[in-house]
Amino acid sequence: MAEPVIAFDQALKEFDPVLGLEVHVELGTRTKMFCGCSTEFGGEPNTHVCPVCLGLPGSLPALNRIGVESAIRIGLALNCEIATWCRFARKNYFYPDMPKNFQTSQYDEPICFNGYLDVDVDTDEGRKTFRVEIERAHMEEDTGKNTHMGGATGRIHGADYSLVDYNRAGIPLIEIVTKPITGTGKYAPEVAKAYVAALRDILRGLGVSDVKMEQGSLRCDVNLSLRPSPEHELGTRSETKNVNSLRSVERSVRYEVTRQAARLLAGQRVVQETRHWHEDTGVTTSGRSKEQAEDYRYFPEPDLIPIAPSREWVEELRSTLPENPAVRRARLTKTWNISELEMENLINAGVLELVESAVNAGMSPDAARKWYTGELARVANERGVEVEELGVTHVELARIEALIATGALNDKLARQVLEGVIAREGDVDSIIASRGLAVVSDDGPLLEAIVAALAADPEVAEKIASGKVQAAGSVVGAVMKATRGQADAARVRELLFAHLGVSE
Amino acid sequence: MAAISRDDVAHLARLARIDIPESELDHYASQLDAILEAVDKVSGLDTSGVEPMSHPVKMENVFREDIPAPSLNAQQALAGAPAVEDSRFRVPRILDEE
Ligand SMILES: [Zn+2]
């Protein structure tokens, strides 16, 4: 049931929003955090499991070195301090997707703490940098996957029973928690989105995760509270789960501001609770109430040895950090001589890396951008996949581009060649040969088609002869049609005017 | 001296998913009290300057390399399950705690 809301601008006149963001990222290690089971996505149910990740009695965890290194590298990229000594802890609760009846996590000794991430947001006064302070980034493990059976909706409500697959149980997670983010005012939704986007870029740049929000390898919980003014103490917050796209992060913050403001203005209080975000309707609904403090009875995990990262190790890992994405972006914007908006488009299309490697391989920035944000983005969007997943290499694009430059392909034919490349029909030249896609610039067949087009529409010849050269368009169009798009349009015009004895 | 109340017992029972009837709460409260009192004797010792110990053997940084090891197959994994469906563990209706 939808709750009352008030207008966002109105809410901001009355209240000061305070954000908090918790991001879980699934690491891209080959094996799980505490056992050698594969982390590969999409295996048959319960085939990537062993006594450790099934929580069988007597099994003992063994910590994945790359999991720890990834955690430290993430911390360093987020300007965190790295603990000199820390332990894992057991977070005790019962849920069928967690076979040990506790989650191995970190409690008061996170491996990374006290960091920050600067994010840029467009404001009325131009682009402004907001500093998001990071409280901690700690290591933990993912849970299994429940499928709720029976009932009407396949949801947990009204389900008759559930089926559990533990392939995901024990996959390394890093939870990154911000401090309360204040001072954003009306830009709270944009700051939240910009933070998650910037974090995603950093994680991708580090190569520690595939950071696919839609597949759940990056998940975001959004905490929000309101207070009458920045001088007041923090208000009661709600925690919205299931916010799994950048757009949803922004929308859910906006929605919660308007919902909480409506409650407070009506003299009601905000309930401290978990809420669920609904992508389709753009609202949050009430979940579990957190009025009663949870009692997880954390205690140090006795089966895992404490971690004491030496400063040498930390510095060695620091030296593996890639260029900060924001710095890199500014550099490429300048080198490629493009606008900030054009750079934004590349990032939003998820093709910055692809364009960069194409440019590094010798393609011009303009050509690379044209392909990746144009035709390839369109096809990817149509199929609901990432551009990257189309599997078109810059070598193939460079070949197509070269053939356009020599006139052997026109844009229309190039698109058809690309279609063949995406369908893995072979290399560019063999696709052109097998699909018969080369531009017809042989004058013979073109002239034949011109004569036929003029015969079909005798008036047009007179128009052109009398100086209305724009009428040539219809002839060129007819010739293109007759040659199934394979004619060299410029050559057709030349031949047409020569044939009619007029000069352009 | 009752350090453990009826409410504490009820709370612990709920956390542990143990069904304890109302009538038995006092019974367990006094038993748990006795245990706590016994353990409480340690508080009489001077432990200032003694670090709480979580690991009896001093070791640090024990890691496993990120190399896949064989997993169980689904039959083996599910062998001890009370109920199985579709290669998954079949569990009773989950109360809504999400
Ligand atoms: Zn395992």
Coordinates of C-alpha atoms and ligand atoms in Angstrom, one line a residue:
Chain A
M1 CA 0.0 0.0 0.0
A2 CA 1.4 3.3 -1.0
E3 CA 2.1 5.7 1.7
P4 CA 1.5 9.5 1.5
V5 CA 4.4 11.6 0.2
I6 CA 4.9 15.3 -0.3
A7 CA 6.8 17.1 -3.0
F8 CA 10.6 16.7 -2.8
D9 CA 11.2 20.5 -2.9
Q10 CA 8.7 21.0 -0.1
A11 CA 10.4 18.3 2.0
L12 CA 13.8 19.9 1.5
K13 CA 12.4 23.2 2.8
E14 CA 11.4 21.6 6.0
F15 CA 14.2 19.0 6.6
D16 CA 17.9 18.3 6.2
P17 CA 18.5 14.7 4.8
V18 CA 21.3 12.5 6.1
L19 CA 22.5 9.6 4.0
G20 CA 24.3 6.4 4.8
L21 CA 25.3 3.8 2.2
E22 CA 26.3 0.2 2.7
V23 CA 27.6 -1.5 -0.4
H24 CA 28.3 -5.2 -0.6
V25 CA 30.7 -6.3 -3.4
E26 CA 31.2 -9.9 -4.4
L27 CA 34.9 -10.4 -5.1
G28 CA 36.0 -12.0 -8.4
T29 CA 38.3 -14.6 -6.7
R30 CA 38.4 -18.0 -8.3
T31 CA 37.5 -19.7 -5.1
K32 CA 35.4 -19.0 -2.0
M33 CA 36.6 -17.1 1.0
F34 CA 37.2 -20.0 3.3
C35 CA 37.3 -23.1 1.0
G36 CA 38.5 -24.1 -2.5
C37 CA 35.0 -24.3 -4.0
S38 CA 34.6 -22.5 -7.3
T39 CA 32.9 -19.1 -7.3
E40 CA 31.7 -19.5 -10.9
F41 CA 28.2 -18.2 -11.6
G42 CA 25.5 -20.4 -12.9
G43 CA 26.7 -23.9 -11.9
E44 CA 24.2 -26.7 -11.3
P45 CA 22.6 -26.3 -7.8
N46 CA 24.8 -27.5 -5.0
T47 CA 27.8 -28.5 -7.1
H48 CA 30.2 -25.8 -5.8
V49 CA 29.9 -26.9 -2.2
C50 CA 32.1 -28.8 0.3
P51 CA 32.0 -29.6 4.0
V52 CA 33.3 -26.1 4.8
C53 CA 30.7 -24.0 3.0
L54 CA 27.9 -26.4 3.9
G55 CA 28.8 -25.9 7.5
L56 CA 29.3 -29.7 8.2
P57 CA 30.6 -30.6 11.6
G58 CA 34.3 -30.8 12.0
S59 CA 35.1 -28.8 8.9
L60 CA 37.6 -26.0 9.2
P61 CA 37.9 -22.8 7.2
A62 CA 41.1 -21.7 5.4
L63 CA 41.4 -18.1 4.4
N64 CA 41.8 -17.1 0.7
R65 CA 44.9 -14.9 0.3
I66 CA 43.5 -13.0 -2.7
G67 CA 40.3 -12.3 -0.7
V68 CA 42.4 -10.5 1.9
E69 CA 44.6 -8.7 -0.7
S70 CA 41.5 -7.5 -2.6
A71 CA 40.1 -6.2 0.7
I72 CA 43.3 -4.3 1.4
R73 CA 43.5 -2.9 -2.2
I74 CA 39.9 -1.7 -1.9
G75 CA 40.7 0.0 1.4
L76 CA 43.7 1.7 -0.1
A77 CA 41.8 2.9 -3.1
L78 CA 39.2 4.4 -0.7
N79 CA 41.9 6.2 1.3
C80 CA 41.4 3.9 4.3
E81 CA 43.8 3.0 7.0
I82 CA 44.7 -0.7 7.1
A83 CA 44.5 -2.6 10.4
T84 CA 47.8 -3.8 11.7
W85 CA 46.0 -6.7 13.3
C86 CA 42.4 -7.9 13.0
R87 CA 40.2 -11.0 13.4
F88 CA 37.1 -12.5 11.9
A89 CA 34.0 -12.8 14.1
R90 CA 30.9 -14.9 14.1
K91 CA 27.7 -13.1 13.5
N92 CA 25.1 -15.5 14.9
Y93 CA 21.6 -15.9 13.5
F94 CA 19.5 -18.5 12.0
Y95 CA 18.5 -18.5 8.4
P96 CA 18.3 -21.4 6.0
D97 CA 20.6 -19.8 3.4
M98 CA 23.4 -19.7 6.0
P99 CA 24.2 -23.3 6.8
K100 CA 26.6 -22.7 9.7
N101 CA 24.0 -20.7 11.6
F102 CA 26.5 -17.9 11.7
Q103 CA 28.0 -15.6 9.1
T104 CA 31.8 -15.3 9.2
S105 CA 32.3 -11.6 9.2
Q106 CA 34.3 -8.9 11.0
Y107 CA 32.9 -7.0 13.9
D108 CA 34.9 -4.3 15.8
E109 CA 38.2 -5.0 14.0
P110 CA 37.5 -4.3 10.3
I111 CA 40.5 -4.7 8.0
C112 CA 40.0 -1.2 6.5
F113 CA 38.7 1.9 8.2
N114 CA 38.6 5.7 8.2
G115 CA 38.6 6.4 4.4
Y116 CA 36.9 8.7 2.1
L117 CA 35.8 9.1 -1.5
D118 CA 35.3 12.4 -3.3
V119 CA 32.4 12.5 -5.8
D120 CA 31.4 15.2 -8.2
V121 CA 27.8 16.3 -8.6
D122 CA 26.2 18.9 -10.9
T123 CA 24.6 21.6 -8.8
D124 CA 23.0 24.9 -9.5
E125 CA 26.4 26.5 -8.9
G126 CA 28.2 24.2 -11.3
R127 CA 30.0 21.0 -10.6
K128 CA 30.7 20.5 -6.9
T129 CA 32.8 17.9 -5.0
F130 CA 31.2 16.1 -2.0
R131 CA 33.5 14.1 0.3
V132 CA 31.9 10.9 1.4
E133 CA 33.7 9.5 4.5
I134 CA 34.1 5.8 4.7
E135 CA 33.7 4.3 8.1
R136 CA 34.9 0.8 7.3
A137 CA 35.4 -1.9 4.7
H138 CA 35.3 -5.4 6.1
M139 CA 35.5 -9.0 4.9
E140 CA 32.6 -11.4 5.1
E141 CA 30.9 -14.2 3.1
D142 CA 27.9 -14.4 0.9
T143 CA 24.9 -16.7 1.7
G144 CA 23.2 -19.4 -0.3
K145 CA 20.2 -18.7 -2.5
N146 CA 16.6 -19.4 -1.5
T147 CA 13.8 -20.2 -4.0
H148 CA 10.4 -19.8 -2.4
M149 CA 8.0 -22.4 -3.6
G150 CA 4.2 -22.5 -3.6
G151 CA 2.0 -19.6 -2.7
A152 CA 0.8 -17.2 -5.3
T153 CA 3.7 -14.9 -5.9
G154 CA 6.9 -17.0 -5.5
R155 CA 7.8 -14.6 -2.7
I156 CA 8.5 -15.4 0.9
H157 CA 5.0 -14.4 2.0
G158 CA 2.7 -17.3 1.6
A159 CA 5.3 -19.7 0.4
D160 CA 4.8 -23.3 1.4
Y161 CA 8.4 -24.2 1.5
S162 CA 11.8 -23.1 0.2
L163 CA 14.6 -24.7 -1.8
V164 CA 18.2 -23.8 -1.0
D165 CA 21.3 -23.8 -3.3
Y166 CA 24.5 -23.2 -1.5
N167 CA 26.8 -22.5 -4.5
R168 CA 26.9 -18.9 -3.5
A169 CA 27.4 -19.6 0.2
G170 CA 30.9 -18.5 1.2
I171 CA 31.8 -16.3 -1.8
P172 CA 33.9 -13.5 -0.5
L173 CA 32.1 -10.2 0.1
I174 CA 33.5 -6.9 1.1
E175 CA 31.0 -4.6 2.9
I176 CA 31.8 -0.9 2.5
V177 CA 30.0 1.4 5.0
T178 CA 30.0 5.2 4.9
K179 CA 29.8 7.5 7.9
P180 CA 26.6 9.5 7.9
I181 CA 26.8 11.8 4.8
T182 CA 25.6 15.3 5.8
G183 CA 25.6 18.6 4.0
T184 CA 24.2 17.3 0.7
G185 CA 20.9 19.2 1.1
K186 CA 18.7 18.7 -2.0
Y187 CA 21.5 16.9 -3.8
A188 CA 21.2 13.8 -1.5
P189 CA 19.8 11.6 -4.3
E190 CA 22.6 12.7 -6.8
V191 CA 25.3 12.3 -4.2
A192 CA 24.1 8.8 -3.3
K193 CA 24.1 7.8 -7.0
A194 CA 27.5 9.5 -7.7
Y195 CA 29.0 7.7 -4.7
V196 CA 27.9 4.2 -5.8
A197 CA 28.9 5.0 -9.4
A198 CA 32.3 6.2 -8.3
L199 CA 32.7 3.2 -6.1
R200 CA 31.7 0.9 -8.9
D201 CA 34.3 2.5 -11.2
I202 CA 37.0 2.1 -8.6
L203 CA 36.2 -1.5 -8.0
R204 CA 36.1 -2.2 -11.7
G205 CA 39.4 -0.5 -12.1
L206 CA 40.9 -2.6 -9.3
G207 CA 39.8 -5.7 -11.1
V208 CA 38.5 -7.1 -7.9
S209 CA 34.9 -7.7 -9.0
D210 CA 32.8 -7.7 -12.1
V211 CA 30.5 -5.1 -10.2
K212 CA 27.3 -6.1 -12.0
M213 CA 24.5 -4.5 -10.0
E214 CA 21.8 -6.3 -12.0
Q215 CA 23.4 -9.7 -11.2
G216 CA 23.9 -8.9 -7.6
S217 CA 27.7 -8.7 -7.5
L218 CA 27.3 -5.1 -6.3
R219 CA 24.4 -4.5 -3.9
C220 CA 23.5 -1.3 -2.1
D221 CA 21.5 -0.6 1.0
V222 CA 20.4 3.0 1.4
N223 CA 20.0 4.5 4.9
L224 CA 18.2 7.8 5.1
S225 CA 17.0 10.0 7.9
L226 CA 15.7 13.5 8.2
R227 CA 16.2 16.2 10.8
P228 CA 14.7 19.7 11.0
S229 CA 18.1 21.3 10.5
P230 CA 21.8 20.5 10.5
E231 CA 22.0 21.7 14.1
H232 CA 19.7 18.9 15.2
E233 CA 20.7 15.4 16.1
L234 CA 20.3 12.7 13.5
G235 CA 16.7 11.5 13.0
T236 CA 15.5 7.9 13.0
R237 CA 16.6 6.2 9.8
S238 CA 15.1 3.7 7.4
E239 CA 17.3 1.1 5.7
T240 CA 16.2 0.4 2.1
K241 CA 17.4 -2.9 0.7
N242 CA 17.3 -4.3 -2.8
V243 CA 18.5 -1.1 -4.5
N244 CA 20.2 -2.7 -7.5
S245 CA 20.8 -0.1 -10.1
L246 CA 22.3 3.4 -10.0
R247 CA 19.1 4.9 -11.0
S248 CA 17.3 3.1 -8.2
V249 CA 19.8 4.5 -5.7
E250 CA 18.9 8.0 -6.7
R251 CA 15.1 7.3 -6.9
S252 CA 14.9 5.5 -3.6
V253 CA 16.6 8.3 -1.8
R254 CA 14.3 10.8 -3.4
Y255 CA 11.3 8.7 -2.4
E256 CA 12.3 8.1 1.2
V257 CA 12.9 11.9 1.6
T258 CA 9.3 12.6 0.4
R259 CA 7.8 9.7 2.5
Q260 CA 9.6 10.5 5.7
A261 CA 8.9 14.2 5.4
A262 CA 5.2 13.5 4.9
R263 CA 5.1 11.4 8.1
L264 CA 7.0 14.0 10.2
L265 CA 4.8 16.8 8.9
A266 CA 1.7 14.8 9.8
G267 CA 3.0 14.5 13.4
Q268 CA 4.0 10.8 13.0
R269 CA 7.4 9.4 13.7
V270 CA 9.7 7.5 11.3
V271 CA 9.9 3.9 12.2
Q272 CA 13.4 2.4 12.3
E273 CA 13.0 -0.5 9.9
T274 CA 14.2 -2.3 6.9
R275 CA 12.3 -1.3 3.8
H276 CA 12.2 -2.9 0.3
W277 CA 12.7 -1.0 -2.9
H278 CA 10.3 -1.7 -5.7
E279 CA 11.9 -0.9 -9.1
D280 CA 8.6 -1.1 -11.0
T281 CA 6.5 1.2 -8.8
G282 CA 9.3 3.4 -7.5
V283 CA 8.3 3.1 -3.8
T284 CA 9.6 1.4 -0.7
T285 CA 7.5 -0.8 1.5
S286 CA 8.0 -1.7 5.1
G287 CA 9.9 -4.9 5.9
R288 CA 11.3 -6.0 9.2
S289 CA 11.1 -3.6 12.1
K290 CA 14.4 -2.9 13.8
E291 CA 12.9 -1.4 16.9
Q292 CA 14.3 -4.3 18.9
A293 CA 18.1 -4.1 18.7
E294 CA 19.4 -7.2 17.0
D295 CA 21.3 -9.6 19.1
Y296 CA 24.0 -11.3 16.9
R297 CA 26.2 -12.3 19.8
Y298 CA 29.4 -11.6 17.9
F299 CA 32.5 -13.3 19.1
P300 CA 36.0 -13.8 17.6
E301 CA 36.2 -16.7 15.1
P302 CA 38.4 -19.2 16.8
D303 CA 38.9 -21.3 13.7
L304 CA 40.6 -18.5 11.6
I305 CA 44.0 -17.1 12.4
P306 CA 44.3 -13.4 13.0
I307 CA 45.5 -11.2 10.1
A308 CA 48.4 -8.9 10.7
P309 CA 49.2 -7.2 7.3
S310 CA 52.8 -6.1 7.4
R311 CA 53.4 -2.5 6.2
E312 CA 55.6 -3.9 3.5
W313 CA 52.8 -6.0 2.2
V314 CA 50.4 -3.0 2.3
E315 CA 52.8 -0.8 0.4
E316 CA 53.4 -3.6 -2.1
L317 CA 49.6 -3.7 -2.7
R318 CA 49.4 0.0 -2.9
S319 CA 51.9 0.0 -5.7
T320 CA 49.4 -2.2 -7.7
L321 CA 46.6 0.4 -7.5
P322 CA 45.5 1.7 -10.9
E323 CA 45.2 5.4 -11.7
N324 CA 42.2 6.9 -9.8
P325 CA 39.2 6.8 -12.2
A326 CA 38.4 10.4 -11.7
V327 CA 41.9 11.5 -12.5
R328 CA 42.1 9.1 -15.5
R329 CA 38.8 10.5 -16.8
A330 CA 40.0 14.1 -16.6
R331 CA 43.2 13.0 -18.4
L332 CA 41.4 11.2 -21.2
T333 CA 38.8 14.0 -21.6
K334 CA 41.7 16.3 -22.3
T335 CA 43.7 14.0 -24.6
W336 CA 40.8 13.0 -26.7
N337 CA 39.6 16.6 -26.8
I338 CA 36.0 15.8 -25.9
S339 CA 33.5 17.5 -23.6
E340 CA 32.6 16.4 -20.1
L341 CA 29.2 15.4 -21.3
E342 CA 30.7 13.2 -24.0
M343 CA 32.9 11.6 -21.4
E344 CA 29.8 11.1 -19.2
N345 CA 28.2 9.3 -22.1
L346 CA 31.1 6.9 -22.5
I347 CA 31.0 6.1 -18.8
N348 CA 27.2 5.6 -18.7
A349 CA 27.4 3.3 -21.7
G350 CA 30.1 1.4 -19.9
V351 CA 32.5 1.6 -22.8
L352 CA 35.3 3.9 -21.6
E353 CA 37.8 1.0 -21.3
L354 CA 36.8 -0.4 -24.7
V355 CA 37.3 3.0 -26.3
E356 CA 40.6 3.5 -24.6
S357 CA 41.9 0.1 -25.8
A358 CA 40.7 0.9 -29.3
V359 CA 42.5 4.2 -29.2
N360 CA 45.6 2.6 -27.8
A361 CA 45.5 0.2 -30.8
G362 CA 45.6 3.1 -33.2
M363 CA 41.9 4.0 -33.9
S364 CA 41.0 7.7 -33.7
P365 CA 39.1 8.7 -30.5
D366 CA 36.2 10.0 -32.6
A367 CA 35.8 6.8 -34.6
A368 CA 36.1 4.6 -31.5
R369 CA 33.5 6.7 -29.7
K370 CA 31.2 6.7 -32.6
W371 CA 31.2 2.9 -32.8
Y372 CA 30.9 2.2 -29.0
T373 CA 28.3 4.7 -28.1
G374 CA 26.5 4.4 -31.4
E375 CA 25.8 1.2 -33.2
L376 CA 27.3 -1.2 -30.6
A377 CA 25.5 0.5 -27.7
R378 CA 22.2 0.3 -29.7
V379 CA 22.6 -3.4 -30.4
A380 CA 23.6 -4.1 -26.8
N381 CA 20.7 -2.1 -25.5
E382 CA 18.3 -4.0 -27.8
R383 CA 19.6 -7.3 -26.5
G384 CA 19.8 -6.2 -22.8
V385 CA 23.5 -7.0 -22.6
E386 CA 26.6 -4.9 -21.9
V387 CA 28.5 -3.6 -25.0
E388 CA 31.5 -5.6 -23.8
E389 CA 29.5 -8.8 -24.0
L390 CA 28.9 -8.4 -27.7
G391 CA 32.5 -9.5 -28.1
V392 CA 33.4 -7.2 -30.9
T393 CA 37.1 -6.5 -30.8
H394 CA 38.8 -3.2 -31.7
V395 CA 40.7 -5.1 -34.4
E396 CA 37.4 -5.8 -36.1
L397 CA 36.2 -2.2 -35.7
A398 CA 39.5 -0.9 -37.1
R399 CA 39.1 -3.1 -40.2
I400 CA 35.5 -1.9 -40.8
E401 CA 36.6 1.7 -40.2
A402 CA 39.5 1.3 -42.8
L403 CA 37.1 -0.1 -45.4
I404 CA 34.7 2.8 -44.9
A405 CA 37.7 5.2 -45.4
T406 CA 38.5 3.6 -48.7
G407 CA 34.9 3.6 -49.8
A408 CA 34.6 -0.2 -49.9
L409 CA 31.9 0.0 -47.2
N410 CA 29.2 2.6 -46.5
D411 CA 27.6 3.1 -43.1
K412 CA 24.7 0.9 -43.9
L413 CA 26.8 -2.0 -45.1
A414 CA 29.2 -1.5 -42.2
R415 CA 26.2 -2.0 -39.8
Q416 CA 25.5 -5.3 -41.6
V417 CA 29.1 -6.4 -41.4
L418 CA 29.0 -5.6 -37.7
E419 CA 25.9 -7.7 -37.3
G420 CA 27.9 -10.6 -38.9
V421 CA 30.8 -10.0 -36.5
I422 CA 28.4 -10.1 -33.5
A423 CA 26.9 -13.3 -34.8
R424 CA 30.5 -14.7 -35.0
E425 CA 30.2 -15.4 -38.7
G426 CA 33.9 -15.0 -39.3
D427 CA 36.4 -12.1 -39.7
V428 CA 35.3 -8.9 -41.3
D429 CA 36.6 -9.7 -44.8
S430 CA 35.0 -13.1 -45.0
I431 CA 31.7 -11.7 -43.7
I432 CA 31.8 -9.1 -46.5
A433 CA 32.5 -11.9 -49.0
S434 CA 29.9 -14.4 -47.7
R435 CA 27.2 -11.8 -47.3
G436 CA 28.1 -10.0 -50.5
L437 CA 28.3 -6.6 -48.8
A438 CA 31.0 -4.7 -50.8
V439 CA 30.0 -1.3 -52.1
V440 CA 29.1 -1.3 -55.7
S441 CA 31.3 1.4 -57.3
D442 CA 31.4 -0.3 -60.7
D443 CA 30.0 2.3 -63.0
G444 CA 28.2 -0.3 -65.3
P445 CA 25.6 -1.6 -62.8
L446 CA 25.2 1.8 -61.2
L447 CA 24.5 3.5 -64.5
E448 CA 22.0 0.8 -65.4
A449 CA 20.2 1.5 -62.1
I450 CA 20.2 5.2 -62.8
V451 CA 18.7 4.8 -66.2
A452 CA 16.0 2.5 -64.8
A453 CA 15.2 5.0 -62.0
L454 CA 14.9 7.9 -64.4
A455 CA 12.7 5.9 -66.7
A456 CA 10.4 5.1 -63.8
D457 CA 10.1 8.8 -62.9
P458 CA 10.7 10.9 -66.1
E459 CA 9.8 14.2 -64.4
V460 CA 12.8 14.1 -62.1
A461 CA 15.2 14.3 -65.0
E462 CA 13.6 17.6 -66.1
K463 CA 13.7 19.0 -62.6
I464 CA 17.4 18.2 -62.3
A465 CA 18.1 19.6 -65.7
S466 CA 16.2 22.8 -64.8
G467 CA 18.6 23.3 -61.8
K468 CA 16.6 21.6 -59.0
V469 CA 19.6 19.5 -58.0
Q470 CA 17.9 18.4 -54.7
A471 CA 15.6 16.3 -56.8
A472 CA 18.7 14.0 -57.4
G473 CA 18.1 12.6 -53.9
S474 CA 15.1 10.6 -55.0
V475 CA 17.2 9.0 -57.9
V476 CA 20.1 8.2 -55.5
G477 CA 17.5 6.7 -53.1
A478 CA 16.1 4.5 -55.9
V479 CA 19.5 3.3 -56.9
M480 CA 20.4 2.5 -53.3
K481 CA 17.2 0.5 -53.1
A482 CA 17.9 -1.3 -56.4
T483 CA 21.4 -2.2 -55.2
R484 CA 20.2 -3.2 -51.7
G485 CA 22.1 -0.4 -50.1
Q486 CA 25.4 -1.4 -51.7
A487 CA 25.9 1.6 -54.0
D488 CA 28.5 4.2 -53.4
A489 CA 26.1 7.2 -53.0
A490 CA 28.6 9.8 -54.0
R491 CA 29.5 8.0 -57.2
V492 CA 25.8 7.6 -58.1
R493 CA 25.4 11.4 -57.9
E494 CA 28.4 12.0 -60.1
L495 CA 27.2 9.5 -62.7
L496 CA 23.7 10.9 -62.6
F497 CA 24.8 14.5 -63.3
A498 CA 27.2 13.3 -65.9
H499 CA 24.4 11.3 -67.5
L500 CA 22.1 14.3 -67.6
G501 CA 24.9 16.6 -68.7
V502 CA 24.4 19.0 -65.8
S503 CA 27.0 20.3 -63.4
E504 CA 26.3 20.1 -59.7
Chain B
M1 CA 20.8 -13.0 43.5
A2 CA 19.1 -13.6 40.2
A3 CA 21.4 -12.3 37.4
I4 CA 19.4 -14.1 34.8
S5 CA 15.7 -13.2 34.6
R6 CA 12.8 -15.1 33.1
D7 CA 12.8 -12.6 30.3
D8 CA 16.5 -13.3 29.6
V9 CA 15.8 -17.0 29.4
A10 CA 12.9 -16.4 27.0
H11 CA 15.1 -14.1 24.9
L12 CA 17.9 -16.7 24.8
A13 CA 15.5 -19.4 23.9
R14 CA 14.1 -17.4 21.1
L15 CA 17.6 -16.6 19.7
A16 CA 18.5 -20.3 19.9
R17 CA 15.1 -21.4 18.4
I18 CA 14.3 -23.5 21.5
D19 CA 10.7 -23.8 22.5
I20 CA 10.7 -23.4 26.3
P21 CA 7.3 -23.4 28.0
E22 CA 6.4 -20.4 30.2
S23 CA 6.3 -22.8 33.2
E24 CA 9.9 -23.8 32.8
L25 CA 11.5 -20.3 32.5
D26 CA 12.2 -19.9 36.3
H27 CA 13.6 -23.4 36.4
Y28 CA 16.2 -22.6 33.7
A29 CA 16.8 -19.1 35.1
S30 CA 18.1 -20.5 38.4
Q31 CA 20.2 -23.2 36.6
L32 CA 21.8 -20.6 34.4
D33 CA 22.4 -18.4 37.4
A34 CA 24.3 -21.3 39.1
I35 CA 26.5 -21.7 36.1
L36 CA 27.2 -17.9 35.9
E37 CA 28.0 -17.8 39.5
A38 CA 30.5 -20.6 39.1
V39 CA 32.2 -18.9 36.2
D40 CA 32.0 -15.6 38.0
K41 CA 34.7 -16.8 40.4
V42 CA 37.2 -15.8 37.7
S43 CA 36.2 -12.2 38.2
G44 CA 37.8 -12.4 41.7
L45 CA 41.2 -12.6 40.0
D46 CA 43.2 -9.6 39.0
T47 CA 43.2 -9.8 35.2
S48 CA 44.4 -6.2 34.6
G49 CA 47.0 -6.3 31.9
V50 CA 45.8 -9.7 30.6
E51 CA 44.6 -9.7 27.0
P52 CA 41.4 -11.6 26.4
M53 CA 42.5 -14.7 24.5
S54 CA 40.7 -15.9 21.4
H55 CA 43.4 -18.0 20.0
P56 CA 45.5 -20.2 22.3
V57 CA 48.4 -20.5 19.8
K58 CA 50.1 -17.3 18.6
M59 CA 49.9 -17.4 14.8
E60 CA 49.2 -14.8 12.2
N61 CA 48.6 -14.6 8.4
V62 CA 47.8 -18.2 7.5
F63 CA 46.5 -18.2 4.0
R64 CA 45.3 -20.5 1.3
E65 CA 46.2 -19.8 -2.3
D66 CA 43.2 -19.0 -4.5
I67 CA 43.3 -22.3 -6.4
P68 CA 40.1 -24.3 -6.9
A69 CA 39.9 -27.7 -5.1
P70 CA 37.4 -30.4 -5.9
S71 CA 33.9 -29.9 -4.5
L72 CA 31.3 -32.5 -3.6
N73 CA 28.9 -33.5 -6.2
A74 CA 25.2 -32.7 -5.7
Q75 CA 24.4 -36.3 -4.5
Q76 CA 27.1 -36.2 -1.9
A77 CA 26.1 -32.6 -0.8
L78 CA 22.5 -33.6 -0.4
A79 CA 23.1 -37.0 1.1
G80 CA 22.4 -35.8 4.7
A81 CA 19.5 -33.6 3.8
P82 CA 16.1 -34.5 5.4
A83 CA 14.3 -33.4 2.2
V84 CA 15.5 -32.7 -1.3
E85 CA 13.9 -31.3 -4.4
D86 CA 15.4 -30.3 -7.7
S87 CA 19.0 -30.8 -6.5
R88 CA 18.3 -28.3 -3.7
F89 CA 17.8 -28.6 0.1
R90 CA 14.1 -28.5 0.8
V91 CA 13.4 -26.5 3.9
P92 CA 10.2 -25.7 5.8
R93 CA 8.4 -22.5 5.2
I94 CA 10.7 -19.6 6.2
L95 CA 9.0 -17.2 8.5
D96 CA 9.3 -13.7 7.2
E97 CA 12.3 -12.2 8.9
E98 CA 13.7 -10.5 5.8
Ligands
ZN1 ZN 33.2 -25.1 -0.2

